[in-house]
mmCIF file of C-alpha atoms in Angstrom:
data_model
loop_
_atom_site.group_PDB
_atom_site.id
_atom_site.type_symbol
_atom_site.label_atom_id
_atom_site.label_comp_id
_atom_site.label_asym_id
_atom_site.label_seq_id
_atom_site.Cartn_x
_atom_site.Cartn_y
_atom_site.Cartn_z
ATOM 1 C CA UNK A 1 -6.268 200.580 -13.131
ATOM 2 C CA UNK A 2 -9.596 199.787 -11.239
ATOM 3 C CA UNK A 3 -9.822 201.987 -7.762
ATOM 4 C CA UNK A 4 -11.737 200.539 -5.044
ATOM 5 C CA UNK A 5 -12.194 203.405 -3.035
ATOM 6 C CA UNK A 6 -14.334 201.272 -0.018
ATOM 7 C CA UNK A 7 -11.574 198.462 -0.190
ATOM 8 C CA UNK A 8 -8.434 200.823 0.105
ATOM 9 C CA UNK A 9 -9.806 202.531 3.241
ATOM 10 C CA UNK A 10 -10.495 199.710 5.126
ATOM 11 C CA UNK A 11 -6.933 198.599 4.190
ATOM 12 C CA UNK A 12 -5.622 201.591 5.399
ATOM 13 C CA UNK A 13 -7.259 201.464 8.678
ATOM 14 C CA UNK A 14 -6.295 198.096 9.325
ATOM 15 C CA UNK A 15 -2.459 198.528 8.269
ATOM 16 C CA UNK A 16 -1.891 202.033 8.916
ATOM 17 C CA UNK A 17 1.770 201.885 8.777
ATOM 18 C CA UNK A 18 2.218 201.877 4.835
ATOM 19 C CA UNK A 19 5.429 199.171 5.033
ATOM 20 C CA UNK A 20 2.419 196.564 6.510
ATOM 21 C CA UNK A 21 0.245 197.503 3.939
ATOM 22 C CA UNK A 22 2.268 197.331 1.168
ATOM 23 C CA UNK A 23 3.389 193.690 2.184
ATOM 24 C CA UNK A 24 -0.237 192.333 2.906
ATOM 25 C CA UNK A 25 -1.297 193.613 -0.582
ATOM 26 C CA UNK A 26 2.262 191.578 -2.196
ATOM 27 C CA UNK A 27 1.763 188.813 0.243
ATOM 28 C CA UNK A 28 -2.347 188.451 -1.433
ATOM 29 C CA UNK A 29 -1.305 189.453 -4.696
ATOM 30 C CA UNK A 30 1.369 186.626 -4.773
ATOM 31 C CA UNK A 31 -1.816 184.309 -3.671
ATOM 32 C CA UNK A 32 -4.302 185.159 -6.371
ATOM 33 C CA UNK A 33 -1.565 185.245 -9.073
ATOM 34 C CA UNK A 34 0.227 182.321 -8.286
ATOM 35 C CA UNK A 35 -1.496 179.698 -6.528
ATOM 36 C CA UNK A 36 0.830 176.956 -6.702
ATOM 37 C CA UNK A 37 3.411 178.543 -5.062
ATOM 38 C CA UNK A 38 2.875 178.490 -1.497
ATOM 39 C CA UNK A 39 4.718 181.948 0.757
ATOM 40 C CA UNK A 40 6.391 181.341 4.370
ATOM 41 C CA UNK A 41 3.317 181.955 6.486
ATOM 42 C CA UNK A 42 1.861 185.655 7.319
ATOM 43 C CA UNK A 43 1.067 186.319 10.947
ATOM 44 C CA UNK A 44 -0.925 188.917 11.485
ATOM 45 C CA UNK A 45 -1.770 190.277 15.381
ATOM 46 C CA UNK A 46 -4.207 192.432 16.903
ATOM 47 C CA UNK A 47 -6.373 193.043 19.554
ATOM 48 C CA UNK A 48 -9.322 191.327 19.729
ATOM 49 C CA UNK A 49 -12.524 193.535 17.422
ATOM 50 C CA UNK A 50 -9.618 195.056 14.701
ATOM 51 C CA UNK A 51 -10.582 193.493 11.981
ATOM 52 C CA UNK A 52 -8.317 190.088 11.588
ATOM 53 C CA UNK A 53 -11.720 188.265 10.495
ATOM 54 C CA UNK A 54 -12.746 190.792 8.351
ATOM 55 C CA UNK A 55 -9.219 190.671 6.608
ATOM 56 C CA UNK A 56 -9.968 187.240 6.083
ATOM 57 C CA UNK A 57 -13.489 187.465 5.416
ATOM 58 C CA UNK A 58 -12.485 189.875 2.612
ATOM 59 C CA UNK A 59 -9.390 187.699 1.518
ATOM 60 C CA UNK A 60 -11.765 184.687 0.958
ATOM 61 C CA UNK A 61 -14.584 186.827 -1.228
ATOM 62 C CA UNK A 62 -11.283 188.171 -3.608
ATOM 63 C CA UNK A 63 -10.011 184.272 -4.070
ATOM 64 C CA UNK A 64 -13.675 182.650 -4.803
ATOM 65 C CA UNK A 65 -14.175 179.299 -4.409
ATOM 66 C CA UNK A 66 -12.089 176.257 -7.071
ATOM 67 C CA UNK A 67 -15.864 176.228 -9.137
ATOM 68 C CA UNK A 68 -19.354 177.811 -8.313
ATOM 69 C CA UNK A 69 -20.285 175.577 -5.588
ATOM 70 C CA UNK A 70 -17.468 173.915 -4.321
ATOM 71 C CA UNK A 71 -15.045 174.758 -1.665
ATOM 72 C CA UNK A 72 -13.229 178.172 -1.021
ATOM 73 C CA UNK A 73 -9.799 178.337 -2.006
ATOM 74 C CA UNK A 74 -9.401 180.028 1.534
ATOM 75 C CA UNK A 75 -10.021 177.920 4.452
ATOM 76 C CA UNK A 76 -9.952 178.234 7.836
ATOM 77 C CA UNK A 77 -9.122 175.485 10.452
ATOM 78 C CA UNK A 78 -8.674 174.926 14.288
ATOM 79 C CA UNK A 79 -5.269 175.502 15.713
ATOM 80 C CA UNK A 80 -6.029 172.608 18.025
ATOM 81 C CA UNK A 81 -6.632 169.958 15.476
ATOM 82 C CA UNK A 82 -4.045 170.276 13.087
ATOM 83 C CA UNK A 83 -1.368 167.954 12.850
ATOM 84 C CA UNK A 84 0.522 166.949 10.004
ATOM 85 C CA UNK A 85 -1.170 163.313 9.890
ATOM 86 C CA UNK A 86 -4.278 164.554 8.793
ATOM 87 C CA UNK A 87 -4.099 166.692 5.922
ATOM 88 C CA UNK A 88 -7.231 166.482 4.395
ATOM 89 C CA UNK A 89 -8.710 169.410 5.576
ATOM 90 C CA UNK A 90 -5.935 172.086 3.780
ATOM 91 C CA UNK A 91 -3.914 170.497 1.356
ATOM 92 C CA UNK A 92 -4.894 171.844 -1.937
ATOM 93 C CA UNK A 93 -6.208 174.791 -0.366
ATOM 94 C CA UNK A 94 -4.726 177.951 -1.588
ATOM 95 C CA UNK A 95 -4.625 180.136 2.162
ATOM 96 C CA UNK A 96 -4.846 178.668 4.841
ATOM 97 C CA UNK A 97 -5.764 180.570 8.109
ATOM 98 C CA UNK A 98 -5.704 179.626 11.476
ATOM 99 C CA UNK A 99 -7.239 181.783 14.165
ATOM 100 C CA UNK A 100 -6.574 181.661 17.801
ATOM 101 C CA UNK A 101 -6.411 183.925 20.886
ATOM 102 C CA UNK A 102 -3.002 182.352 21.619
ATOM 103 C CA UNK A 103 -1.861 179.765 18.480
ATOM 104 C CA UNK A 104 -0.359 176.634 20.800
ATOM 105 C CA UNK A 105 3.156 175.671 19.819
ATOM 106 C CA UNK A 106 2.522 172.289 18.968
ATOM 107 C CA UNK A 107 0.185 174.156 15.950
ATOM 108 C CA UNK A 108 3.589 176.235 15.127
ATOM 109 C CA UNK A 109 5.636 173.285 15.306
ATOM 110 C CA UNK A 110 3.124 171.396 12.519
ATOM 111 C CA UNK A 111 3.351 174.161 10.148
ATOM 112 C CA UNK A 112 6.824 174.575 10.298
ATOM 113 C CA UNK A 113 6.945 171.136 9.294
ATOM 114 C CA UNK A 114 4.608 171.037 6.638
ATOM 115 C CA UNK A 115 6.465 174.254 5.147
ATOM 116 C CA UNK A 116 9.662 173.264 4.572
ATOM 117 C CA UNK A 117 7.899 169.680 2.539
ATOM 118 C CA UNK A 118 7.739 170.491 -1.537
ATOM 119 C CA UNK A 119 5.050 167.311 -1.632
ATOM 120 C CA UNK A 120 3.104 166.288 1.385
ATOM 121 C CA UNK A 121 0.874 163.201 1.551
ATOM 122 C CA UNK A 122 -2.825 163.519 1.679
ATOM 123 C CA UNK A 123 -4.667 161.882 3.778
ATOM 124 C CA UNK A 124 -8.405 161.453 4.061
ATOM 125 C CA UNK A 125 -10.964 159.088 6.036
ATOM 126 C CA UNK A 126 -11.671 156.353 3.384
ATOM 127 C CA UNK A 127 -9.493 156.847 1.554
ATOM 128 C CA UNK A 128 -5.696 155.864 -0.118
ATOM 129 C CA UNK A 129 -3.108 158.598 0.908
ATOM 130 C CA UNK A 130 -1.769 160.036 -2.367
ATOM 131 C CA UNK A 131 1.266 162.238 -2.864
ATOM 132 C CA UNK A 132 0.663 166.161 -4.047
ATOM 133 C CA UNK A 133 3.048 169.126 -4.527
ATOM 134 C CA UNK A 134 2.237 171.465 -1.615
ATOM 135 C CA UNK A 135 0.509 174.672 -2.388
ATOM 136 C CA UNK A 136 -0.565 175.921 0.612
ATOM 137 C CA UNK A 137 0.244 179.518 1.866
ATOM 138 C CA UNK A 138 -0.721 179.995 5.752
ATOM 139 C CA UNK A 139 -2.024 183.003 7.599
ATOM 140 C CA UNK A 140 -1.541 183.046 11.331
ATOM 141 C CA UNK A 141 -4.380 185.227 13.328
ATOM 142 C CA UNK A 142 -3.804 185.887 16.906
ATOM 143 C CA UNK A 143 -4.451 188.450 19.918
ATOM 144 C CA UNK A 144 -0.965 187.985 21.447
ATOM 145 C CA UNK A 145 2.578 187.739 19.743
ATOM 146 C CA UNK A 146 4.863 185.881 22.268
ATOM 147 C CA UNK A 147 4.028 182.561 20.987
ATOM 148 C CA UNK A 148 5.645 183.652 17.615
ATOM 149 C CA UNK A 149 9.195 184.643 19.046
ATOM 150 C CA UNK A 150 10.715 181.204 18.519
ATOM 151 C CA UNK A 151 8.781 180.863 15.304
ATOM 152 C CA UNK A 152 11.529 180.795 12.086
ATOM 153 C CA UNK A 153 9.513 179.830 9.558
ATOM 154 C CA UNK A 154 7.214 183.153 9.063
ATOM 155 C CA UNK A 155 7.314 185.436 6.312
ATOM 156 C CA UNK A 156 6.775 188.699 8.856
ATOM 157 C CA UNK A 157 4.710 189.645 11.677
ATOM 158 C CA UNK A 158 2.097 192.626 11.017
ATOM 159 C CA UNK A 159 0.281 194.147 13.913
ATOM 160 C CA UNK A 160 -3.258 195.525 12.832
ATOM 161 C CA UNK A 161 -4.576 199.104 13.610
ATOM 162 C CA UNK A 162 -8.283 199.169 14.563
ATOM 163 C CA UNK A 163 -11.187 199.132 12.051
ATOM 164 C CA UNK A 164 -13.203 202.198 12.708
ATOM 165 C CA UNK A 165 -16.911 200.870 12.193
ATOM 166 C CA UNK A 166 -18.602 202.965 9.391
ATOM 167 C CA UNK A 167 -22.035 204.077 10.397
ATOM 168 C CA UNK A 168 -24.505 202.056 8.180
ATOM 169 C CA UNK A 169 -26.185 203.614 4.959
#
């Protein structure tokens, strides 16, 4: 087995209690070896300057992109213009991440009903909606955790520890 020394401290800072870690590291495992299964959605909260982007950043580089060139298989949207009429933007995407100070319920609402869907439409500008098996998997980013009390369709909530920033070399 291949040790990433670099990689496993930064994971350790940012889940420091070893239950979180070990299901952020099934949760993107399940991603990269399965894609076309999608997982209940991952919310993960923090304050804002731990390292949620990062995570994501880092989550993005380890899936690639579909083929050199194209789009990422991770991509991240705005909370405030998802609905479930316009899918364009996600389906076929791998992870999907949102990222919001506070994600608005109406968002929640969306992706609780695009979840429970094994085939969603897709719909683009200019184009014929088609039919596809849904794939997604969606990872919730936010500074506060009230919003996500109410929320049943979630996989588990993980609050982040703070990155400690490593003096440059």
């Amino acid at each position: 087995m291949i040790e990433f020394p670099s990689v496993t401290k930064f994971l350790n800072e940012l889940f420091p209690i070893e239950e979180d870690r070990k299901t952020i590291i099934h949760y993107m495992r399940q991603s990269i070896m399965y894609p076309c299964i999608a997982q209940l959605p991952l919310c993960l909260v923090g304050t804002p300057g731990c390292g949620k982007s990062l995570f994501i950043d880092l989550f993005k580089n380890i899936l690639g992109f579909y083929y050199p060139g194209t789009y990422s298989q991770l991509q991240i949207i705005d909370p405030f213009r998802l609905h479930s009429g316009f899918t364009y933007p996600w389906a076929g995407r791998n992870v999907v991440a949102i990222e919001a100070d506070e994600i608005p319920q109406c968002t929640l609402d969306v992706i609780s009903e695009i979840v429970e869907k094994k085939e969603i439409e897709v719909t683009a500008k200019n184009q014929h909606p088609y039919m596809t098996t849904n794939t997604t998997t969606w990872i919730l980013l936010s500074n506060k955790t009230k919003n996500f009390n109410n929320f049943n369709a979630l996989h588990s909530t993980i609050k982040l520890g703070k990155i400690t920033p490593s003096p440059l070399i």
